[in-house]
Amino acid sequence: MKHYRHRYISQAAAKIDVDFDYDGPLMKTEVPGPRSRELMKKLNGIQNAEAVHFFCNYEESRGNYLVDVDGNRMLDLYSQISSIPIGYSHPSLIKLLQQPQNLSTFINRPALGILPPENFTEKLKESLLSVAPKGLSQVMTMSCGSCSNENAFKAIFMWYRNKERGHNNVTKEELESCMINQPPGCPDYAMLSFMGGFHGRTLGCLATTHSKAIHKLDIPSLDWPIAPFPRLKYPLEDFVKENQQEEARCLEEVEDLIVKYRKKKKIVAGIIVEPIQSEGGDNHASDDFFRKLRDIARKHGCAFLVDEVQTGGGCTGKFWAHEHWGLDDPADVVTFSKKMMTGGFFHKEEFRPNAPYRIFNTWLGDPSKNLMLAEVIKVIKTEDLLNNATHAGKALLTGLLDLQARYPHLISRVRGRGTFCSFDTPNDATRNKLITIARNKGVVLGGCGDRSIRFRPTLIFKDHHAHLFLNIFSDILANFK
Amino acid sequence: MKHYRHRYISQAAAKIDVDFDYDGPLMKTEVPGPRSRELMKKLNGIQNAEAVHFFCNYEESRGNYLVDVDGNRMLDLYSQISSIPIGYSHPSLIKLLQQPQNLSTFINRPALGILPPENFTEKLKESLLSVAPKGLSQVMTMSCGSCSNENAFKAIFMWYRNKERGHNNVTKEELESCMINQPPGCPDYAMLSFMGGFHGRTLGCLATTHSKAIHKLDIPSLDWPIAPFPRLKYPLEDFVKENQQEEARCLEEVEDLIVKYRKKKKIVAGIIVEPIQSEGGDNHASDDFFRKLRDIARKHGCAFLVDEVQTGGGCTGKFWAHEHWGLDDPADVVTFSKKMMTGGFFHKEEFRPNAPYRIFNTWLGDPSKNLMLAEVIKVIKTEDLLNNATHAGKALLTGLLDLQARYPHLISRVRGRGTFCSFDTPNDATRNKLITIARNKGVVLGGCGDRSIRFRPTLIFKDHHAHLFLNIFSDILANFK
């Protein structure tokens, strides 16, 4: 029986092809084990620790393998909510940290907006700007994803208002009214977002986040328009006509909302969208949908903001997922964080604030993260990791489609781009049970939406890791009760 | 003449008492020098760099001295907008970074809320919790000051709503309406803030920030109540009666606003205040004012949030500036960032979210910052740096009062607590000119409000640094035209 399953899923045995990786999972206890449970109890004394999965031994974690405090070694397909670019304890990063000339960058954190280090521009060029989406020549760094989106909104609002006032001088009334949160200084502008989208958890971001009630409950918000995001049928190529209709319906609603909100004097200054809705359940749309959405934004004078906090950094096989769309006119603003190690956003030159201190805070990111990112990008280029993501992603997706064919009662709607793959389970309980069983078999998976499992491996996730996972998961599905 | 001036200001000569500090400023060019100007031009190609003062050579910066890329060495009394706790290139931090067992913490940044490292609780206890304000047993880490305040607001809104609904279960209507930004799920709650306050630059924070129009212009906001902050006369001890009246007026307005907003169905769930308004112009209020404000918050069932992002970390002579007040009942929530190296907030147990993932994001701070903070706190304790701040602050304040007596047309309203000192100049132009001259004489100062100069030295700023500054500044004032 076991042999039969493996024959159809994956022949390849696990092997080591990066010298710092392990050769497979190694489980000693259930997870969380006794030491994790003990530590969870302690942490719970000082904060709500109910979300903690287990405690980790990062010193022992290597490559695609996460080691926990009970000595369990797991293949990590979730990579800290998609935020570990080139695996744990990468030798290049260890070397970087050991170089004496880099010490200062880690211990003397500057206020970048007023007193940057000598190599600031150079490091930005070596890191972020070397992978900037086409047409976006400007970059601002921030500390995290939420601040990246918040400040992108601000840059968009300033751009819109500047356009509206015809680049004339600001009025005294505007300067005075903004100090008390009132228009015209604080205009009634809005960002249009999509149901199911996730863009962060600060108040501005939350007004555009609509993935789970627990994120939003009890927090005051803003009356900003929310459009439906297409609910497509998978595989996309089998449902072209139905999916086109669904996408057309959503695009029509986007336009209707812009018009409707303008009628009630609430101006849609920008549209924010994820290339693949992640937290909301790994919802895809066609490249054509996004091209048309970009056209709508241009037609109505709204900025087009692509949130690549989770999709960015190479996991879809291109550095930015929106590069798959083949846009004529680039996005106006693109936000990033997670795998990029620093938060921030790229933007077109016309979105540049017209005065200092408008997009500003004390730290504006952290040069030690830029330093590490420059090294990470070097590794991505040297080791051709974008092509690797395409290749390994194909092995993973093919295997998942095969599992779907064999276990349709457990796996449906398999979808993916690069390693950014996912599938649906029948319900929340089954999903969580599968994640728990997988973890105890040595594989870390993550959930999203109300019943999906999402794959978010590192960029050094190779074919053989995919096969290793598929073999383990195939066993799990065969024995699932 | 020079001798005369020095006699009344400061007799002590500069001396080295920490082995890694320099013995005084050393100027080679005007600031910004040619190399800085060249780099500013380059940076300005990729972002608005008009706020940049000069570029720094952090490798050569030591203790209280900031070295720029043109080789100028300046006594730094601004310390990166108050965010360098124990000076540049502190030997303890260098040593920390060189220890092999710490490498992993810098390169394997985890998603702390789900997969914390083994020593997470222990490091929080060694660092943040070892200096927690009395009565606040819980702590959440965040990446920066804005996220700290945003999440503190969220914790307060959740607490308030929970109290209101009597800890009953959430209704279906709440769960559904919050997904589209509408009440009752997104209730019409507000934070009350003070005119002149600064609490960050994300949309929620900006709704409570009222220091400068440039921060708020063109950004949509929320109709939240804004109370006047006392405008006191200095020195405080000479204007006790007038100041009491002014404070009583402001407190009365706070209560009026709470009632007025509740009448229009907007509930003030919390009050946010800085112990000393910093960005807004270093505005003080009496300990009595804050005690009464705390009473008002309790009386009306609002949470009392003290923003110690700039005042925290020891510069006022206590670890938290609000510890000077002698509150009977602690603050409910205290936010921090800057000198604490990590953002975050302390809170009472009753403000703990009742479910996981409510206060959450991918990184939730950064354990490498906690690690460094633990070391910083060790240095603060070992070297008795809180007492040092009191002592050195007294030398600085005494000197400033003396200068005020001699140059009343240039210096007024001298005020301070610990080294958290400031004074007013006649106007913006004079202020900026004084800052520029001082910089060219080897002293970095910072402005705040519309005409103030604020002192924000590190915690290793000693008496002799105060005297060094006073001697230089005395010369500047004597020659000021």
Tab-separated table of C-alpha atoms in Angstrom, chain A residues 177-460:
chain	number	residue	atom	x	y	z
A	177	SER	CA	-8.569	72.578	9.757
A	178	CYS	CA	-6.136	69.668	9.433
A	179	MET	CA	-4.904	70.355	12.970
A	180	ILE	CA	-8.369	69.458	14.276
A	181	ASN	CA	-8.934	66.482	11.922
A	182	GLN	CA	-11.472	68.375	9.782
A	183	PRO	CA	-11.833	69.036	6.057
A	184	PRO	CA	-10.646	70.684	3.906
A	185	GLY	CA	-7.229	70.039	5.542
A	186	CYS	CA	-8.149	66.420	6.263
A	187	PRO	CA	-10.167	65.669	3.134
A	188	ASP	CA	-12.770	62.927	2.961
A	189	TYR	CA	-10.643	60.629	0.814
A	190	ALA	CA	-10.885	56.862	0.682
A	191	MET	CA	-8.938	53.828	-0.474
A	192	LEU	CA	-11.046	51.254	-2.282
A	193	SER	CA	-10.286	47.710	-1.162
A	194	PHE	CA	-11.595	44.220	-1.842
A	195	MET	CA	-13.608	41.876	0.332
A	196	GLY	CA	-11.211	39.152	1.441
A	197	GLY	CA	-8.167	41.426	1.204
A	198	PHE	CA	-5.649	41.769	4.008
A	199	HIS	CA	-3.452	44.866	4.210
A	200	GLY	CA	-2.445	45.103	7.858
A	201	ARG	CA	-3.817	45.805	11.291
A	202	THR	CA	-3.289	49.470	12.123
A	203	LEU	CA	-6.409	51.652	11.875
A	204	GLY	CA	-5.857	52.877	8.316
A	205	CYS	CA	-4.816	49.435	7.087
A	206	LEU	CA	-7.696	47.773	8.930
A	207	ALA	CA	-10.154	49.947	7.013
A	208	THR	CA	-8.948	48.080	3.883
A	209	THR	CA	-8.607	44.635	5.494
A	210	HIS	CA	-11.588	42.301	5.155
A	211	SER	CA	-10.392	38.772	5.668
A	212	LYS	CA	-11.468	37.770	9.196
A	213	ALA	CA	-13.796	39.383	11.731
A	214	ILE	CA	-11.382	38.776	14.604
A	215	HIS	CA	-8.984	41.304	13.038
A	216	LYS	CA	-11.587	44.070	12.877
A	217	LEU	CA	-14.062	43.495	15.687
A	218	ASP	CA	-14.419	46.416	18.135
A	219	ILE	CA	-12.066	48.721	16.202
A	220	PRO	CA	-13.564	51.969	14.860
A	221	SER	CA	-13.146	52.287	11.117
A	222	LEU	CA	-13.702	54.507	8.107
A	223	ASP	CA	-16.532	54.383	5.599
A	224	TRP	CA	-14.413	53.331	2.631
A	225	PRO	CA	-15.758	51.375	-0.362
A	226	ILE	CA	-15.271	47.609	-0.487
A	227	ALA	CA	-15.593	45.774	-3.782
A	228	PRO	CA	-16.158	42.043	-4.238
A	229	PHE	CA	-13.065	40.074	-5.234
A	230	PRO	CA	-13.645	37.404	-7.894
A	231	ARG	CA	-14.481	33.963	-6.528
A	232	LEU	CA	-13.020	31.838	-9.267
A	233	LYS	CA	-13.363	28.182	-10.111
A	234	TYR	CA	-10.208	26.104	-10.340
A	235	PRO	CA	-8.369	24.960	-12.340
A	236	LEU	CA	-8.671	28.328	-14.053
A	237	GLU	CA	-8.179	26.903	-17.535
A	238	ASP	CA	-11.296	24.716	-17.206
A	239	PHE	CA	-13.640	27.537	-16.251
A	240	VAL	CA	-12.529	30.379	-18.480
A	241	LYS	CA	-16.005	31.652	-19.375
A	242	GLU	CA	-17.511	31.465	-15.876
A	243	ASN	CA	-14.441	33.130	-14.407
A	244	GLN	CA	-14.497	35.910	-16.991
A	245	GLN	CA	-18.103	36.663	-16.083
A	246	GLU	CA	-17.282	36.698	-12.400
A	247	GLU	CA	-14.347	39.039	-12.948
A	248	ALA	CA	-16.447	41.352	-15.129
A	249	ARG	CA	-19.063	41.530	-12.360
A	250	CYS	CA	-16.434	42.548	-9.807
A	251	LEU	CA	-14.847	45.156	-12.086
A	252	GLU	CA	-18.245	46.672	-12.755
A	253	GLU	CA	-18.823	46.982	-9.024
A	254	VAL	CA	-15.460	48.704	-8.616
A	255	GLU	CA	-16.510	51.407	-11.050
A	256	ASP	CA	-19.967	51.688	-9.516
A	257	LEU	CA	-18.464	52.135	-6.060
A	258	ILE	CA	-16.087	54.865	-7.204
A	259	VAL	CA	-19.002	56.775	-8.731
A	260	LYS	CA	-21.352	56.116	-5.815
A	261	TYR	CA	-18.803	57.284	-3.231
A	262	ARG	CA	-17.950	60.394	-5.222
A	263	LYS	CA	-21.634	61.258	-5.262
A	264	LYS	CA	-21.606	61.236	-1.477
A	265	LYS	CA	-18.495	63.449	-1.539
A	266	LYS	CA	-16.127	60.692	-0.571
A	267	ILE	CA	-13.345	60.580	-3.106
A	268	VAL	CA	-11.660	57.298	-3.960
A	269	ALA	CA	-8.034	58.434	-4.195
A	270	GLY	CA	-6.618	54.960	-4.644
A	271	ILE	CA	-7.345	51.260	-5.110
A	272	ILE	CA	-5.410	48.667	-3.108
A	273	VAL	CA	-5.189	45.039	-4.134
A	274	GLU	CA	-3.068	41.934	-3.496
A	275	PRO	CA	-1.915	39.991	-6.579
A	276	ILE	CA	-3.105	36.878	-4.753
A	277	GLN	CA	-5.321	37.429	-1.707
A	278	SER	CA	-3.336	35.571	0.932
A	279	GLU	CA	-4.705	35.813	4.467
A	280	GLY	CA	-8.163	35.913	2.877
A	281	GLY	CA	-7.795	32.402	1.443
A	282	ASP	CA	-5.319	32.438	-1.460
A	283	ASN	CA	-7.796	33.838	-3.939
A	284	HIS	CA	-6.483	34.310	-7.464
A	285	ALA	CA	-7.698	36.437	-10.335
A	286	SER	CA	-6.579	36.418	-13.938
A	287	ASP	CA	-3.852	38.668	-15.284
A	288	ASP	CA	-6.570	40.187	-17.429
A	289	PHE	CA	-8.593	41.131	-14.335
A	290	PHE	CA	-5.691	43.096	-12.916
A	291	ARG	CA	-4.915	44.809	-16.230
A	292	LYS	CA	-8.547	45.930	-16.418
A	293	LEU	CA	-8.480	47.033	-12.804
A	294	ARG	CA	-5.410	49.117	-13.538
A	295	ASP	CA	-7.299	50.693	-16.468
A	296	ILE	CA	-10.241	51.548	-14.227
A	297	ALA	CA	-7.903	53.203	-11.747
A	298	ARG	CA	-6.381	55.330	-14.511
A	299	LYS	CA	-9.775	56.167	-16.015
A	300	HIS	CA	-11.077	57.496	-12.691
A	301	GLY	CA	-7.850	59.207	-11.665
A	302	CYS	CA	-7.248	56.858	-8.729
A	303	ALA	CA	-3.804	55.611	-7.765
A	304	PHE	CA	-3.206	51.893	-8.246
A	305	LEU	CA	-1.518	50.367	-5.194
A	306	VAL	CA	-0.337	46.773	-5.354
A	307	ASP	CA	0.271	45.237	-1.931
A	308	GLU	CA	3.121	42.756	-2.392
A	309	VAL	CA	3.851	42.307	1.296
A	310	GLN	CA	3.223	38.580	1.048
A	311	THR	CA	3.478	37.901	-2.694
A	312	GLY	CA	6.719	39.852	-3.228
A	313	GLY	CA	10.271	38.619	-3.013
A	314	GLY	CA	10.296	35.878	-5.634
A	315	CYS	CA	7.988	33.094	-4.439
A	316	THR	CA	5.721	33.298	-7.518
A	317	GLY	CA	8.684	32.874	-9.853
A	318	LYS	CA	9.031	36.578	-10.590
A	319	PHE	CA	10.390	39.026	-8.058
A	320	TRP	CA	7.000	40.735	-7.866
A	321	ALA	CA	3.844	38.770	-8.500
A	322	HIS	CA	2.296	41.654	-10.447
A	323	GLU	CA	5.069	41.329	-13.041
A	324	HIS	CA	3.107	38.333	-14.354
A	325	TRP	CA	0.309	40.665	-15.499
A	326	GLY	CA	2.196	42.402	-18.278
A	327	LEU	CA	0.892	45.886	-17.417
A	328	ASP	CA	1.348	48.597	-20.068
A	329	ASP	CA	1.404	51.279	-17.418
A	330	PRO	CA	3.163	50.246	-14.172
A	331	ALA	CA	1.458	50.187	-10.815
A	332	ASP	CA	1.708	53.573	-9.078
A	333	VAL	CA	2.803	52.269	-5.712
A	334	VAL	CA	4.005	48.813	-4.615
A	335	THR	CA	4.368	47.924	-0.937
A	336	PHE	CA	6.600	45.201	0.509
A	337	SER	CA	7.790	43.670	3.788
A	338	LYS	CA	8.215	40.065	5.088
A	339	LYS	CA	10.744	38.319	2.766
A	340	MET	CA	12.229	41.744	1.975
A	341	MET	CA	13.328	41.899	5.644
A	342	THR	CA	12.467	45.613	5.709
A	343	GLY	CA	9.087	47.200	5.054
A	344	GLY	CA	8.592	49.987	2.561
A	345	PHE	CA	7.181	50.981	-0.785
A	346	PHE	CA	8.247	51.783	-4.322
A	347	HIS	CA	6.468	54.517	-6.209
A	348	LYS	CA	6.461	56.544	-9.389
A	349	GLU	CA	8.175	59.884	-9.227
A	350	GLU	CA	4.881	61.794	-9.313
A	351	PHE	CA	3.983	60.280	-5.915
A	352	ARG	CA	7.009	61.795	-4.273
A	353	PRO	CA	6.025	64.084	-1.402
A	354	ASN	CA	6.602	67.722	-2.307
A	355	ALA	CA	8.144	68.665	1.052
A	356	PRO	CA	10.343	67.033	3.683
A	357	TYR	CA	8.834	65.436	6.819
A	358	ARG	CA	5.545	64.515	5.101
A	359	ILE	CA	6.452	60.823	4.800
A	360	PHE	CA	8.651	60.445	7.836
A	361	ASN	CA	9.137	58.818	11.208
A	362	THR	CA	12.054	58.354	13.597
A	363	TRP	CA	13.592	55.197	12.195
A	364	LEU	CA	12.190	54.828	8.665
A	365	GLY	CA	13.189	51.188	8.615
A	366	ASP	CA	16.538	49.873	9.743
A	367	PRO	CA	19.810	49.874	7.773
A	368	SER	CA	20.796	46.524	9.296
A	369	LYS	CA	17.832	45.007	7.441
A	370	ASN	CA	18.884	46.712	4.179
A	371	LEU	CA	22.359	45.272	4.649
A	372	MET	CA	20.973	41.760	5.040
A	373	LEU	CA	18.562	42.263	2.161
A	374	ALA	CA	21.434	43.230	-0.150
A	375	GLU	CA	23.043	39.872	0.698
A	376	VAL	CA	19.760	37.988	0.278
A	377	ILE	CA	19.250	39.480	-3.182
A	378	LYS	CA	22.798	38.511	-4.109
A	379	VAL	CA	22.019	34.906	-3.123
A	380	ILE	CA	18.713	34.972	-5.040
A	381	LYS	CA	20.538	36.115	-8.177
A	382	THR	CA	23.603	33.862	-7.846
A	383	GLU	CA	21.552	30.770	-7.141
A	384	ASP	CA	18.852	31.602	-9.703
A	385	LEU	CA	16.172	31.237	-7.057
A	386	LEU	CA	13.351	32.793	-9.109
A	387	ASN	CA	13.634	29.993	-11.639
A	388	ASN	CA	13.908	27.607	-8.756
A	389	ALA	CA	10.575	28.876	-7.383
A	390	THR	CA	8.952	28.276	-10.780
A	391	HIS	CA	10.438	24.787	-10.993
A	392	ALA	CA	9.869	23.647	-7.409
A	393	GLY	CA	6.418	25.228	-7.514
A	394	LYS	CA	5.546	23.148	-10.537
A	395	ALA	CA	6.596	19.950	-8.742
A	396	LEU	CA	4.477	20.964	-5.759
A	397	LEU	CA	1.419	21.964	-7.794
A	398	THR	CA	1.546	18.846	-9.955
A	399	GLY	CA	1.721	16.692	-6.855
A	400	LEU	CA	-1.186	18.553	-5.239
A	401	LEU	CA	-3.328	18.136	-8.367
A	402	ASP	CA	-2.563	14.447	-8.261
A	403	LEU	CA	-3.578	14.265	-4.598
A	404	GLN	CA	-6.742	16.198	-5.420
A	405	ALA	CA	-7.625	13.632	-8.076
A	406	ARG	CA	-7.171	10.837	-5.580
A	407	TYR	CA	-8.685	12.470	-2.481
A	408	PRO	CA	-11.355	14.844	-3.827
A	409	HIS	CA	-13.301	14.590	-0.560
A	410	LEU	CA	-10.319	16.124	1.259
A	411	ILE	CA	-8.615	18.348	-1.324
A	412	SER	CA	-10.224	20.750	-3.747
A	413	ARG	CA	-9.513	23.969	-5.659
A	414	VAL	CA	-5.762	23.323	-5.924
A	415	ARG	CA	-4.148	26.515	-7.194
A	416	GLY	CA	-0.799	28.218	-7.282
A	417	ARG	CA	1.805	30.362	-8.968
A	418	GLY	CA	5.430	29.399	-8.315
A	419	THR	CA	5.578	27.935	-4.832
A	420	PHE	CA	2.675	30.167	-3.785
A	421	CYS	CA	0.298	27.178	-3.791
A	422	SER	CA	-2.790	26.255	-1.819
A	423	PHE	CA	-5.850	24.054	-1.708
A	424	ASP	CA	-9.154	23.937	0.097
A	425	THR	CA	-10.281	21.373	2.621
A	426	PRO	CA	-13.951	20.587	3.337
A	427	ASN	CA	-14.088	22.767	6.455
A	428	ASP	CA	-12.170	24.522	9.216
A	429	ALA	CA	-12.024	21.440	11.474
A	430	THR	CA	-10.574	19.194	8.761
A	431	ARG	CA	-8.082	21.879	7.774
A	432	ASN	CA	-6.832	22.275	11.335
A	433	LYS	CA	-6.678	18.525	11.846
A	434	LEU	CA	-4.596	18.111	8.678
A	435	ILE	CA	-2.201	20.845	9.800
A	436	THR	CA	-1.799	19.191	13.209
A	437	ILE	CA	-1.218	15.728	11.781
A	438	ALA	CA	1.284	17.098	9.237
A	439	ARG	CA	3.156	18.875	12.007
A	440	ASN	CA	3.443	15.672	13.980
A	441	LYS	CA	4.780	13.975	10.859
A	442	GLY	CA	7.416	16.694	10.522
A	443	VAL	CA	5.861	19.251	8.155
A	444	VAL	CA	4.896	22.809	9.117
A	445	LEU	CA	1.915	24.114	7.123
A	446	GLY	CA	-0.151	27.275	7.443
A	447	GLY	CA	-3.834	27.965	7.031
A	448	CYS	CA	-5.628	30.890	5.428
A	449	GLY	CA	-9.193	31.898	4.703
A	450	ASP	CA	-11.794	29.698	6.372
A	451	ARG	CA	-10.696	26.302	5.067
A	452	SER	CA	-7.516	26.642	2.969
A	453	ILE	CA	-3.983	25.432	3.473
A	454	ARG	CA	-1.351	27.714	1.970
A	455	PHE	CA	2.231	26.860	1.008
A	456	ARG	CA	4.811	29.508	1.755
A	457	PRO	CA	8.202	27.812	1.597
A	458	THR	CA	11.486	29.699	1.396
A	459	LEU	CA	13.139	30.435	-1.941
A	460	ILE	CA	15.604	27.569	-1.373
